[in-house]
Amino acid sequence: DSGVTQTPKHLITATGQRVTLRCSPRSGDLSVYWYQQSLDQGLQFLIQYYNGEERAKGNILERFSAQQFPDLHSELNLSSLELGDSALYFCASSVEEGEPNTGELFFGEGSRLTVL
Amino acid sequence: QQPVQSPQAVILREGEDAVINCSSSKALYSVHWYRQKHGEAPVFLMILLKGGEQKGHDKISASFNEKKQQSSLYLTASQLSYSGTYFCGTPSHLYGATNKLIFGTGTLLAVQP
């Protein structure tokens, strides 16, 4: 158990719909990262937040948005869903802002999104 | 740019050795290695820092060649539990608030009895 909690674990929805994925980081971790993993694909970085502020953006579509709340949990909002958005969405947390240089990311178990 | 890993896949028998390589077109400040079992979250294995410091796993070792912008993961006397997909990860910057971990293309390792 990494200490990172993601909900829901599974989600099935239709094209055009909107969903929200939630992530609670490890206690004390200020940074939250979102990654997308499509079927048999690698981990694509979407976005990072640190203590409530957006810090880095990756290959995140305009239809997607995220935020980190004062209690440090984060939500990833996916709208106007398309078939190609079906994927496993991982949240990871770390203690510090620049952690990728010196420390590890702790991953949640992921939210599997299926768009029909 | 995404680091490139090789091989893409490897099949071993228990007890055999394997090497997984990670190459980057950009300067490497540090290299992370993660293992992901099917349907599970990636799990941290180790990190290699500039200057040779290594933090991580007891039974898996790795090297980091800064000049060649490469890292290799060495799995010796492989066990069934080593099966999974291995990802290397490299930070986007030396340091800074916008640092993010970019993962490589992945290497699928299957260890058979």
Coordinates of C-alpha atoms in Angstrom, one line a residue:
Chain A
D1 CA 0.0 0.0 0.0
S2 CA 1.6 3.2 -1.2
G3 CA -0.6 5.5 0.9
V4 CA -2.0 7.2 -2.2
T5 CA -5.8 6.6 -2.7
Q6 CA -7.6 6.9 -6.0
T7 CA -11.3 6.7 -6.6
P8 CA -13.1 5.3 -8.4
K9 CA -11.2 2.2 -9.3
H10 CA -13.3 1.5 -12.3
L11 CA -15.5 3.8 -14.3
I12 CA -17.6 3.0 -17.4
T13 CA -19.2 5.9 -19.3
A14 CA -20.3 6.9 -22.7
T15 CA -18.8 9.2 -25.3
G16 CA -19.5 12.9 -24.7
Q17 CA -19.8 12.5 -21.0
R18 CA -17.8 14.1 -18.2
V19 CA -16.1 12.3 -15.3
T20 CA -14.0 13.3 -12.3
L21 CA -11.2 11.2 -10.9
R22 CA -10.0 11.8 -7.3
C23 CA -6.7 11.4 -5.7
S24 CA -5.6 11.6 -2.0
P25 CA -1.8 11.8 -1.7
R26 CA 0.3 10.3 1.0
S27 CA 0.1 12.1 4.3
G28 CA 2.6 15.0 4.2
D29 CA 3.2 14.9 0.4
L30 CA 2.6 18.2 -1.2
S31 CA 3.1 17.3 -4.9
V32 CA 0.6 15.4 -6.9
Y33 CA 1.2 14.1 -10.5
W34 CA -1.3 12.6 -12.9
Y35 CA -0.3 10.1 -15.5
Q36 CA -2.3 8.4 -18.3
Q37 CA -1.6 4.8 -19.4
S38 CA -3.4 3.6 -22.4
L39 CA -3.7 -0.1 -23.2
D40 CA -0.2 -1.6 -23.4
Q41 CA 1.3 1.9 -23.5
G42 CA 3.7 3.7 -21.3
L43 CA 3.1 6.3 -18.7
Q44 CA 2.3 9.7 -20.2
F45 CA 2.7 12.6 -17.9
L46 CA -0.4 14.9 -17.8
I47 CA 0.0 17.5 -15.1
Q48 CA 1.6 18.2 -11.7
Y49 CA 0.4 20.3 -8.7
Y50 CA 2.4 21.4 -5.7
N51 CA 0.6 22.7 -2.6
G52 CA -2.4 23.8 -4.6
E53 CA -0.6 25.4 -7.5
E54 CA -0.1 24.0 -11.0
R55 CA 3.6 23.4 -11.6
A56 CA 4.0 21.5 -14.8
K57 CA 1.9 20.4 -17.8
G58 CA 2.5 17.5 -20.1
N59 CA 0.4 16.0 -22.8
I60 CA -2.9 17.0 -21.3
L61 CA -5.8 17.7 -23.6
E62 CA -7.8 20.9 -23.4
R63 CA -10.8 18.8 -22.5
F64 CA -9.0 17.7 -19.4
S65 CA -8.4 19.8 -16.3
A66 CA -7.2 19.3 -12.8
Q67 CA -6.9 21.0 -9.5
Q68 CA -5.5 20.5 -6.1
F69 CA -7.5 21.6 -3.1
P70 CA -6.3 23.1 0.2
D71 CA -6.5 19.7 1.9
L72 CA -4.1 18.5 -0.9
H73 CA -6.3 16.1 -2.6
S74 CA -6.5 16.4 -6.3
E75 CA -9.2 15.9 -9.0
L76 CA -8.7 15.2 -12.7
N77 CA -11.7 16.2 -14.8
L78 CA -12.2 14.7 -18.2
S79 CA -14.9 16.1 -20.4
S80 CA -16.4 15.4 -23.8
L81 CA -15.0 11.9 -23.5
E82 CA -13.9 10.1 -26.6
L83 CA -13.2 6.4 -27.1
G84 CA -9.5 7.1 -27.1
D85 CA -9.7 8.5 -23.6
S86 CA -10.1 4.9 -22.3
A87 CA -7.1 4.3 -20.2
L88 CA -5.7 3.8 -16.7
Y89 CA -5.2 7.1 -14.9
F90 CA -2.6 7.1 -12.2
C91 CA -2.0 9.6 -9.5
A92 CA 1.3 9.8 -7.8
S93 CA 2.6 11.9 -4.9
S94 CA 5.9 13.0 -3.6
V95 CA 7.1 15.2 -0.7
E96 CA 8.8 18.0 -2.5
E97 CA 8.4 20.1 -5.5
G98 CA 11.5 19.0 -7.3
E99 CA 11.4 15.5 -6.0
P100 CA 12.0 13.7 -9.4
N101 CA 15.6 14.7 -9.0
T102 CA 16.3 12.9 -5.8
G103 CA 13.3 10.9 -4.6
E104 CA 10.6 8.5 -5.5
L105 CA 7.0 8.9 -6.6
F106 CA 4.4 6.9 -4.8
F107 CA 1.6 5.7 -7.1
G108 CA -2.0 5.0 -6.4
E109 CA -3.7 1.9 -7.8
G110 CA -5.2 3.9 -10.6
S111 CA -8.6 4.6 -12.0
R112 CA -9.6 2.5 -15.0
L113 CA -11.8 4.5 -17.4
T114 CA -13.7 2.8 -20.1
V115 CA -15.5 5.0 -22.7
L116 CA -18.1 3.2 -24.7
Chain B
Q1 CA 11.5 13.6 -25.3
Q2 CA 10.7 10.2 -24.0
P3 CA 13.7 7.9 -23.1
V4 CA 14.0 4.8 -25.2
Q5 CA 14.3 1.4 -23.6
S6 CA 15.7 -1.8 -25.0
P7 CA 14.8 -4.5 -25.4
Q8 CA 11.1 -4.0 -25.8
A9 CA 10.5 -7.5 -24.3
V10 CA 12.5 -10.3 -22.9
I11 CA 11.6 -13.8 -21.7
L12 CA 13.8 -15.5 -19.2
R13 CA 13.9 -18.7 -17.2
E14 CA 14.3 -18.5 -13.5
G15 CA 17.9 -18.0 -12.5
E16 CA 18.9 -16.3 -15.7
D17 CA 20.2 -12.8 -16.0
A18 CA 18.9 -9.8 -17.9
V19 CA 19.9 -6.3 -18.8
I20 CA 17.5 -3.5 -19.6
N21 CA 18.8 -0.3 -21.2
C22 CA 17.5 3.2 -21.1
S23 CA 18.8 5.9 -23.4
S24 CA 17.9 9.6 -23.5
S25 CA 18.5 12.3 -26.2
K26 CA 18.8 14.8 -23.4
A27 CA 21.2 15.2 -20.5
L28 CA 20.3 12.9 -17.6
Y29 CA 20.3 14.4 -14.1
S30 CA 19.2 11.3 -12.5
V31 CA 17.5 8.1 -13.5
H32 CA 14.6 6.3 -11.8
W33 CA 13.6 2.7 -12.3
Y34 CA 10.1 1.4 -11.7
R35 CA 8.5 -2.0 -12.1
Q36 CA 4.8 -2.4 -12.9
K37 CA 3.1 -5.7 -12.6
H38 CA 0.1 -6.3 -14.9
G39 CA -2.9 -4.3 -13.7
E40 CA -1.0 -2.8 -10.8
A41 CA 0.6 0.5 -10.0
P42 CA 4.3 1.2 -10.8
V43 CA 6.5 0.6 -7.9
F44 CA 9.8 2.3 -7.3
L45 CA 12.9 0.2 -7.6
M46 CA 15.8 2.6 -7.4
I47 CA 17.2 6.0 -8.3
L48 CA 20.7 6.7 -9.6
L49 CA 22.0 10.2 -9.0
K50 CA 24.8 12.1 -10.7
G51 CA 28.0 11.4 -8.9
G52 CA 27.3 7.7 -8.6
E53 CA 24.9 7.7 -5.6
Q54 CA 22.4 4.9 -5.8
K55 CA 19.3 4.5 -3.7
G56 CA 17.1 1.5 -3.9
H57 CA 16.8 -2.2 -4.3
D58 CA 18.9 -4.9 -2.7
K59 CA 18.9 -7.5 -5.4
I60 CA 18.8 -5.4 -8.5
S61 CA 21.6 -3.1 -9.6
A62 CA 21.9 -0.4 -12.1
S63 CA 24.5 1.8 -13.8
F64 CA 24.3 5.4 -14.9
N65 CA 26.5 6.8 -17.6
E66 CA 26.0 10.5 -17.7
K67 CA 28.2 11.1 -20.7
K68 CA 26.4 8.6 -22.8
Q69 CA 23.1 9.6 -21.4
Q70 CA 22.3 6.0 -20.7
S71 CA 21.3 3.8 -17.8
S72 CA 21.2 0.0 -17.5
L73 CA 19.3 -2.2 -15.0
Y74 CA 20.8 -5.5 -14.1
L75 CA 18.6 -8.3 -13.0
T76 CA 20.7 -11.3 -11.8
A77 CA 19.4 -14.7 -10.9
S78 CA 16.0 -13.7 -11.9
Q79 CA 13.0 -14.9 -9.9
L80 CA 9.4 -15.3 -10.9
S81 CA 8.5 -12.2 -8.9
Y82 CA 10.7 -10.1 -11.3
S83 CA 8.1 -10.4 -14.0
G84 CA 6.5 -7.2 -15.1
T85 CA 7.1 -4.1 -17.2
Y86 CA 10.1 -2.0 -16.3
F87 CA 10.2 1.7 -16.8
C88 CA 13.0 4.1 -16.6
G89 CA 12.2 7.7 -15.7
T90 CA 14.2 10.9 -16.1
P91 CA 13.5 14.3 -14.7
S92 CA 12.8 17.1 -17.2
H93 CA 15.1 19.5 -15.6
L94 CA 18.1 19.6 -13.3
Y95 CA 16.0 21.2 -10.6
G96 CA 13.1 23.6 -10.3
A97 CA 9.5 23.8 -9.6
T98 CA 8.5 22.5 -13.0
N99 CA 10.5 19.3 -12.8
K100 CA 8.5 16.3 -13.9
L101 CA 9.4 12.6 -14.3
I102 CA 9.2 11.4 -17.9
F103 CA 9.0 7.7 -18.3
G104 CA 10.6 5.6 -21.0
T105 CA 8.9 3.3 -23.5
G106 CA 9.0 0.3 -21.1
T107 CA 10.4 -3.2 -21.2
L108 CA 8.3 -6.3 -20.6
L109 CA 10.1 -9.0 -18.7
A110 CA 8.6 -12.4 -18.3
V111 CA 10.3 -15.0 -16.1
Q112 CA 9.3 -18.6 -16.6
P113 CA 9.8 -21.5 -14.2

